């Protein structure tokens, strides 16, 4: 099974991600984009996208970007989120960029934008790369 097939299987068989409704919008060797159609279940008591959804989306896109490059499982060690704009409806998408890739760790940043390309949230994460030699 190729790395892309493994990633798709992991993505589609994850009950949490399935519950949230993330979808892969674009996927090739150089770029991965996930999207979310905002629903009532994603909103907080202020009727805006819940911060946990932002964090989950940022972590998910960062992990997917790393898995594509490393062809290994990864685990987040630290995730920072900046909430920049509130949103209540529509579709948001996320994209990631790997800033540093070592043998055991990586640094990644990502962003969520709405359909008008307004920046909704930014995130950065440090990930452990789970290679067979450092489990």
JSON list of C-alpha atoms in Angstrom, two decimals:
[
{"chain": "A", "resi": 1, "resn": "UNK", "atom": "CA", "xyz": [0.00, 0.00, 0.00]},
{"chain": "A", "resi": 2, "resn": "UNK", "atom": "CA", "xyz": [1.44, 3.40, -0.97]},
{"chain": "A", "resi": 3, "resn": "UNK", "atom": "CA", "xyz": [1.88, 6.27, 1.51]},
{"chain": "A", "resi": 4, "resn": "UNK", "atom": "CA", "xyz": [-1.01, 8.12, -0.16]},
{"chain": "A", "resi": 5, "resn": "UNK", "atom": "CA", "xyz": [-3.30, 5.10, 0.14]},
{"chain": "A", "resi": 6, "resn": "UNK", "atom": "CA", "xyz": [-2.29, 4.64, 3.80]},
{"chain": "A", "resi": 7, "resn": "UNK", "atom": "CA", "xyz": [-3.01, 8.29, 4.49]},
{"chain": "A", "resi": 8, "resn": "UNK", "atom": "CA", "xyz": [-6.41, 8.14, 2.80]},
{"chain": "A", "resi": 9, "resn": "UNK", "atom": "CA", "xyz": [-7.31, 4.99, 4.72]},
{"chain": "A", "resi": 10, "resn": "UNK", "atom": "CA", "xyz": [-6.23, 6.55, 8.02]},
{"chain": "A", "resi": 11, "resn": "UNK", "atom": "CA", "xyz": [-8.10, 9.76, 7.22]},
{"chain": "A", "resi": 12, "resn": "UNK", "atom": "CA", "xyz": [-11.36, 8.12, 6.20]},
{"chain": "A", "resi": 13, "resn": "UNK", "atom": "CA", "xyz": [-11.35, 5.49, 8.97]},
{"chain": "A", "resi": 14, "resn": "UNK", "atom": "CA", "xyz": [-10.73, 7.91, 11.84]},
{"chain": "A", "resi": 15, "resn": "UNK", "atom": "CA", "xyz": [-14.05, 8.24, 13.72]},
{"chain": "A", "resi": 16, "resn": "UNK", "atom": "CA", "xyz": [-13.15, 11.65, 15.18]},
{"chain": "A", "resi": 17, "resn": "UNK", "atom": "CA", "xyz": [-12.26, 13.18, 11.81]},
{"chain": "A", "resi": 18, "resn": "UNK", "atom": "CA", "xyz": [-15.32, 11.54, 10.29]},
{"chain": "A", "resi": 19, "resn": "UNK", "atom": "CA", "xyz": [-17.48, 13.11, 13.01]},
{"chain": "A", "resi": 20, "resn": "UNK", "atom": "CA", "xyz": [-16.04, 16.55, 12.34]},
{"chain": "A", "resi": 21, "resn": "UNK", "atom": "CA", "xyz": [-16.54, 16.15, 8.60]},
{"chain": "A", "resi": 22, "resn": "UNK", "atom": "CA", "xyz": [-13.10, 17.04, 7.26]},
{"chain": "A", "resi": 23, "resn": "UNK", "atom": "CA", "xyz": [-12.61, 16.23, 3.58]},
{"chain": "A", "resi": 24, "resn": "UNK", "atom": "CA", "xyz": [-9.50, 16.11, 1.44]},
{"chain": "A", "resi": 25, "resn": "UNK", "atom": "CA", "xyz": [-10.00, 18.79, -1.21]},
{"chain": "A", "resi": 26, "resn": "UNK", "atom": "CA", "xyz": [-6.63, 18.50, -2.95]},
{"chain": "A", "resi": 27, "resn": "UNK", "atom": "CA", "xyz": [-3.85, 15.99, -2.63]},
{"chain": "A", "resi": 28, "resn": "UNK", "atom": "CA", "xyz": [-0.70, 15.53, -4.62]},
{"chain": "A", "resi": 29, "resn": "UNK", "atom": "CA", "xyz": [2.97, 15.04, -3.80]},
{"chain": "A", "resi": 30, "resn": "UNK", "atom": "CA", "xyz": [3.53, 18.75, -3.13]},
{"chain": "A", "resi": 31, "resn": "UNK", "atom": "CA", "xyz": [0.27, 19.96, -1.61]},
{"chain": "A", "resi": 32, "resn": "UNK", "atom": "CA", "xyz": [-2.58, 18.79, 0.60]},
{"chain": "A", "resi": 33, "resn": "UNK", "atom": "CA", "xyz": [-5.69, 20.85, 1.33]},
{"chain": "A", "resi": 34, "resn": "UNK", "atom": "CA", "xyz": [-8.52, 19.79, 3.62]},
{"chain": "A", "resi": 35, "resn": "UNK", "atom": "CA", "xyz": [-11.88, 21.51, 3.87]},
{"chain": "A", "resi": 36, "resn": "UNK", "atom": "CA", "xyz": [-14.81, 21.67, 6.23]},
{"chain": "A", "resi": 37, "resn": "UNK", "atom": "CA", "xyz": [-18.38, 22.72, 5.50]},
{"chain": "A", "resi": 38, "resn": "UNK", "atom": "CA", "xyz": [-19.42, 24.43, 8.73]},
{"chain": "A", "resi": 39, "resn": "UNK", "atom": "CA", "xyz": [-22.51, 22.92, 10.34]},
{"chain": "A", "resi": 40, "resn": "UNK", "atom": "CA", "xyz": [-24.41, 23.67, 13.56]},
{"chain": "A", "resi": 41, "resn": "UNK", "atom": "CA", "xyz": [-22.47, 20.90, 15.37]},
{"chain": "A", "resi": 42, "resn": "UNK", "atom": "CA", "xyz": [-19.24, 22.89, 14.79]},
{"chain": "A", "resi": 43, "resn": "UNK", "atom": "CA", "xyz": [-20.46, 26.06, 16.52]},
{"chain": "A", "resi": 44, "resn": "UNK", "atom": "CA", "xyz": [-19.85, 27.23, 20.08]},
{"chain": "A", "resi": 45, "resn": "UNK", "atom": "CA", "xyz": [-22.33, 29.10, 22.30]},
{"chain": "A", "resi": 46, "resn": "UNK", "atom": "CA", "xyz": [-21.50, 32.34, 20.46]},
{"chain": "A", "resi": 47, "resn": "UNK", "atom": "CA", "xyz": [-22.63, 30.62, 17.26]},
{"chain": "A", "resi": 48, "resn": "UNK", "atom": "CA", "xyz": [-19.13, 30.80, 15.75]},
{"chain": "A", "resi": 49, "resn": "UNK", "atom": "CA", "xyz": [-16.76, 28.00, 14.81]},
{"chain": "A", "resi": 50, "resn": "UNK", "atom": "CA", "xyz": [-15.58, 26.32, 18.01]},
{"chain": "A", "resi": 51, "resn": "UNK", "atom": "CA", "xyz": [-11.88, 26.71, 18.81]},
{"chain": "A", "resi": 52, "resn": "UNK", "atom": "CA", "xyz": [-11.48, 22.96, 19.15]},
{"chain": "A", "resi": 53, "resn": "UNK", "atom": "CA", "xyz": [-12.49, 22.57, 15.51]},
{"chain": "A", "resi": 54, "resn": "UNK", "atom": "CA", "xyz": [-9.80, 25.07, 14.48]},
{"chain": "A", "resi": 55, "resn": "UNK", "atom": "CA", "xyz": [-7.18, 23.21, 16.53]},
{"chain": "A", "resi": 56, "resn": "UNK", "atom": "CA", "xyz": [-8.24, 19.81, 15.18]},
{"chain": "A", "resi": 57, "resn": "UNK", "atom": "CA", "xyz": [-8.14, 21.07, 11.60]},
{"chain": "A", "resi": 58, "resn": "UNK", "atom": "CA", "xyz": [-4.69, 22.62, 12.02]},
{"chain": "A", "resi": 59, "resn": "UNK", "atom": "CA", "xyz": [-3.29, 19.49, 13.70]},
{"chain": "A", "resi": 60, "resn": "UNK", "atom": "CA", "xyz": [-4.83, 17.27, 11.03]},
{"chain": "A", "resi": 61, "resn": "UNK", "atom": "CA", "xyz": [-3.41, 19.17, 8.05]},
{"chain": "A", "resi": 62, "resn": "UNK", "atom": "CA", "xyz": [0.02, 19.41, 9.68]},
{"chain": "A", "resi": 63, "resn": "UNK", "atom": "CA", "xyz": [0.04, 15.67, 10.38]},
{"chain": "A", "resi": 64, "resn": "UNK", "atom": "CA", "xyz": [-1.07, 14.84, 6.85]},
{"chain": "A", "resi": 65, "resn": "UNK", "atom": "CA", "xyz": [1.67, 17.03, 5.34]},
{"chain": "A", "resi": 66, "resn": "UNK", "atom": "CA", "xyz": [4.31, 15.29, 7.45]},
{"chain": "A", "resi": 67, "resn": "UNK", "atom": "CA", "xyz": [3.00, 11.79, 6.72]},
{"chain": "A", "resi": 68, "resn": "UNK", "atom": "CA", "xyz": [3.19, 12.54, 3.00]},
{"chain": "A", "resi": 69, "resn": "UNK", "atom": "CA", "xyz": [6.88, 13.50, 3.25]},
{"chain": "A", "resi": 70, "resn": "UNK", "atom": "CA", "xyz": [8.07, 11.07, 5.95]},
{"chain": "A", "resi": 71, "resn": "UNK", "atom": "CA", "xyz": [5.91, 8.08, 5.08]},
{"chain": "A", "resi": 72, "resn": "UNK", "atom": "CA", "xyz": [5.76, 7.49, 8.85]},
{"chain": "A", "resi": 73, "resn": "UNK", "atom": "CA", "xyz": [3.27, 8.07, 11.60]},
{"chain": "A", "resi": 74, "resn": "UNK", "atom": "CA", "xyz": [3.65, 11.29, 13.57]},
{"chain": "A", "resi": 75, "resn": "UNK", "atom": "CA", "xyz": [2.45, 12.57, 16.95]},
{"chain": "A", "resi": 76, "resn": "UNK", "atom": "CA", "xyz": [1.99, 16.19, 17.94]},
{"chain": "A", "resi": 77, "resn": "UNK", "atom": "CA", "xyz": [4.18, 17.29, 20.85]},
{"chain": "A", "resi": 78, "resn": "UNK", "atom": "CA", "xyz": [3.12, 20.94, 20.91]},
{"chain": "A", "resi": 79, "resn": "UNK", "atom": "CA", "xyz": [0.39, 22.82, 19.04]},
{"chain": "A", "resi": 80, "resn": "UNK", "atom": "CA", "xyz": [-0.06, 26.60, 19.08]},
{"chain": "A", "resi": 81, "resn": "UNK", "atom": "CA", "xyz": [-3.18, 28.20, 17.63]},
{"chain": "A", "resi": 82, "resn": "UNK", "atom": "CA", "xyz": [-3.89, 31.84, 16.83]},
{"chain": "A", "resi": 83, "resn": "UNK", "atom": "CA", "xyz": [-7.61, 32.56, 16.42]},
{"chain": "A", "resi": 84, "resn": "UNK", "atom": "CA", "xyz": [-7.80, 35.55, 14.08]},
{"chain": "A", "resi": 85, "resn": "UNK", "atom": "CA", "xyz": [-11.34, 35.85, 12.66]},
{"chain": "A", "resi": 86, "resn": "UNK", "atom": "CA", "xyz": [-14.70, 34.46, 13.74]},
{"chain": "A", "resi": 87, "resn": "UNK", "atom": "CA", "xyz": [-16.80, 32.55, 11.23]},
{"chain": "A", "resi": 88, "resn": "UNK", "atom": "CA", "xyz": [-20.28, 31.03, 11.52]},
{"chain": "A", "resi": 89, "resn": "UNK", "atom": "CA", "xyz": [-21.04, 29.45, 8.16]},
{"chain": "A", "resi": 90, "resn": "UNK", "atom": "CA", "xyz": [-19.60, 28.46, 4.82]},
{"chain": "A", "resi": 91, "resn": "UNK", "atom": "CA", "xyz": [-16.55, 26.41, 3.96]},
{"chain": "A", "resi": 92, "resn": "UNK", "atom": "CA", "xyz": [-13.06, 26.72, 5.44]},
{"chain": "A", "resi": 93, "resn": "UNK", "atom": "CA", "xyz": [-9.90, 25.12, 4.09]},
{"chain": "A", "resi": 94, "resn": "UNK", "atom": "CA", "xyz": [-6.49, 24.42, 5.59]},
{"chain": "A", "resi": 95, "resn": "UNK", "atom": "CA", "xyz": [-3.02, 24.06, 4.12]},
{"chain": "A", "resi": 96, "resn": "UNK", "atom": "CA", "xyz": [0.33, 23.34, 5.84]},
{"chain": "A", "resi": 97, "resn": "UNK", "atom": "CA", "xyz": [4.02, 24.04, 5.28]},
{"chain": "A", "resi": 98, "resn": "UNK", "atom": "CA", "xyz": [6.91, 22.09, 6.81]},
{"chain": "A", "resi": 99, "resn": "UNK", "atom": "CA", "xyz": [9.49, 24.50, 8.23]},
{"chain": "A", "resi": 100, "resn": "UNK", "atom": "CA", "xyz": [11.99, 22.01, 9.66]},
{"chain": "A", "resi": 101, "resn": "UNK", "atom": "CA", "xyz": [12.28, 18.29, 9.13]},
{"chain": "A", "resi": 102, "resn": "UNK", "atom": "CA", "xyz": [14.72, 16.31, 11.23]},
{"chain": "A", "resi": 103, "resn": "UNK", "atom": "CA", "xyz": [15.03, 12.59, 11.72]},
{"chain": "A", "resi": 104, "resn": "UNK", "atom": "CA", "xyz": [12.98, 12.49, 14.95]},
{"chain": "A", "resi": 105, "resn": "UNK", "atom": "CA", "xyz": [11.12, 15.82, 15.00]},
{"chain": "A", "resi": 106, "resn": "UNK", "atom": "CA", "xyz": [9.58, 18.35, 12.64]},
{"chain": "A", "resi": 107, "resn": "UNK", "atom": "CA", "xyz": [8.19, 21.88, 12.83]},
{"chain": "A", "resi": 108, "resn": "UNK", "atom": "CA", "xyz": [5.11, 22.67, 10.76]},
{"chain": "A", "resi": 109, "resn": "UNK", "atom": "CA", "xyz": [2.83, 25.68, 10.34]},
{"chain": "A", "resi": 110, "resn": "UNK", "atom": "CA", "xyz": [-0.62, 25.88, 8.83]},
{"chain": "A", "resi": 111, "resn": "UNK", "atom": "CA", "xyz": [-3.47, 28.26, 8.15]},
{"chain": "A", "resi": 112, "resn": "UNK", "atom": "CA", "xyz": [-7.24, 28.14, 7.80]},
{"chain": "A", "resi": 113, "resn": "UNK", "atom": "CA", "xyz": [-8.94, 30.44, 5.28]},
{"chain": "A", "resi": 114, "resn": "UNK", "atom": "CA", "xyz": [-12.57, 31.00, 4.38]},
{"chain": "A", "resi": 115, "resn": "UNK", "atom": "CA", "xyz": [-14.02, 31.02, 0.85]},
{"chain": "A", "resi": 116, "resn": "UNK", "atom": "CA", "xyz": [-13.05, 34.68, 0.40]},
{"chain": "A", "resi": 117, "resn": "UNK", "atom": "CA", "xyz": [-9.44, 33.88, 1.45]},
{"chain": "A", "resi": 118, "resn": "UNK", "atom": "CA", "xyz": [-9.85, 35.63, 4.82]},
{"chain": "A", "resi": 119, "resn": "UNK", "atom": "CA", "xyz": [-7.37, 34.22, 7.34]},
{"chain": "A", "resi": 120, "resn": "UNK", "atom": "CA", "xyz": [-9.40, 32.56, 10.10]},
{"chain": "A", "resi": 121, "resn": "UNK", "atom": "CA", "xyz": [-6.66, 30.89, 12.17]},
{"chain": "A", "resi": 122, "resn": "UNK", "atom": "CA", "xyz": [-2.96, 30.04, 12.09]},
{"chain": "A", "resi": 123, "resn": "UNK", "atom": "CA", "xyz": [-1.16, 27.26, 13.85]},
{"chain": "A", "resi": 124, "resn": "UNK", "atom": "CA", "xyz": [2.30, 25.88, 14.43]},
{"chain": "A", "resi": 125, "resn": "UNK", "atom": "CA", "xyz": [3.27, 22.50, 15.74]},
{"chain": "A", "resi": 126, "resn": "UNK", "atom": "CA", "xyz": [6.21, 20.39, 16.78]},
{"chain": "A", "resi": 127, "resn": "UNK", "atom": "CA", "xyz": [5.82, 16.73, 15.87]},
{"chain": "A", "resi": 128, "resn": "UNK", "atom": "CA", "xyz": [7.58, 13.51, 16.78]},
{"chain": "A", "resi": 129, "resn": "UNK", "atom": "CA", "xyz": [8.27, 11.38, 13.73]},
{"chain": "A", "resi": 130, "resn": "UNK", "atom": "CA", "xyz": [7.54, 7.77, 14.66]},
{"chain": "A", "resi": 131, "resn": "UNK", "atom": "CA", "xyz": [10.01, 5.79, 12.60]},
{"chain": "A", "resi": 132, "resn": "UNK", "atom": "CA", "xyz": [10.49, 2.09, 13.24]},
{"chain": "A", "resi": 133, "resn": "UNK", "atom": "CA", "xyz": [13.85, 2.87, 14.90]},
{"chain": "A", "resi": 134, "resn": "UNK", "atom": "CA", "xyz": [12.52, 5.43, 17.46]},
{"chain": "A", "resi": 135, "resn": "UNK", "atom": "CA", "xyz": [9.20, 4.02, 18.67]}
]
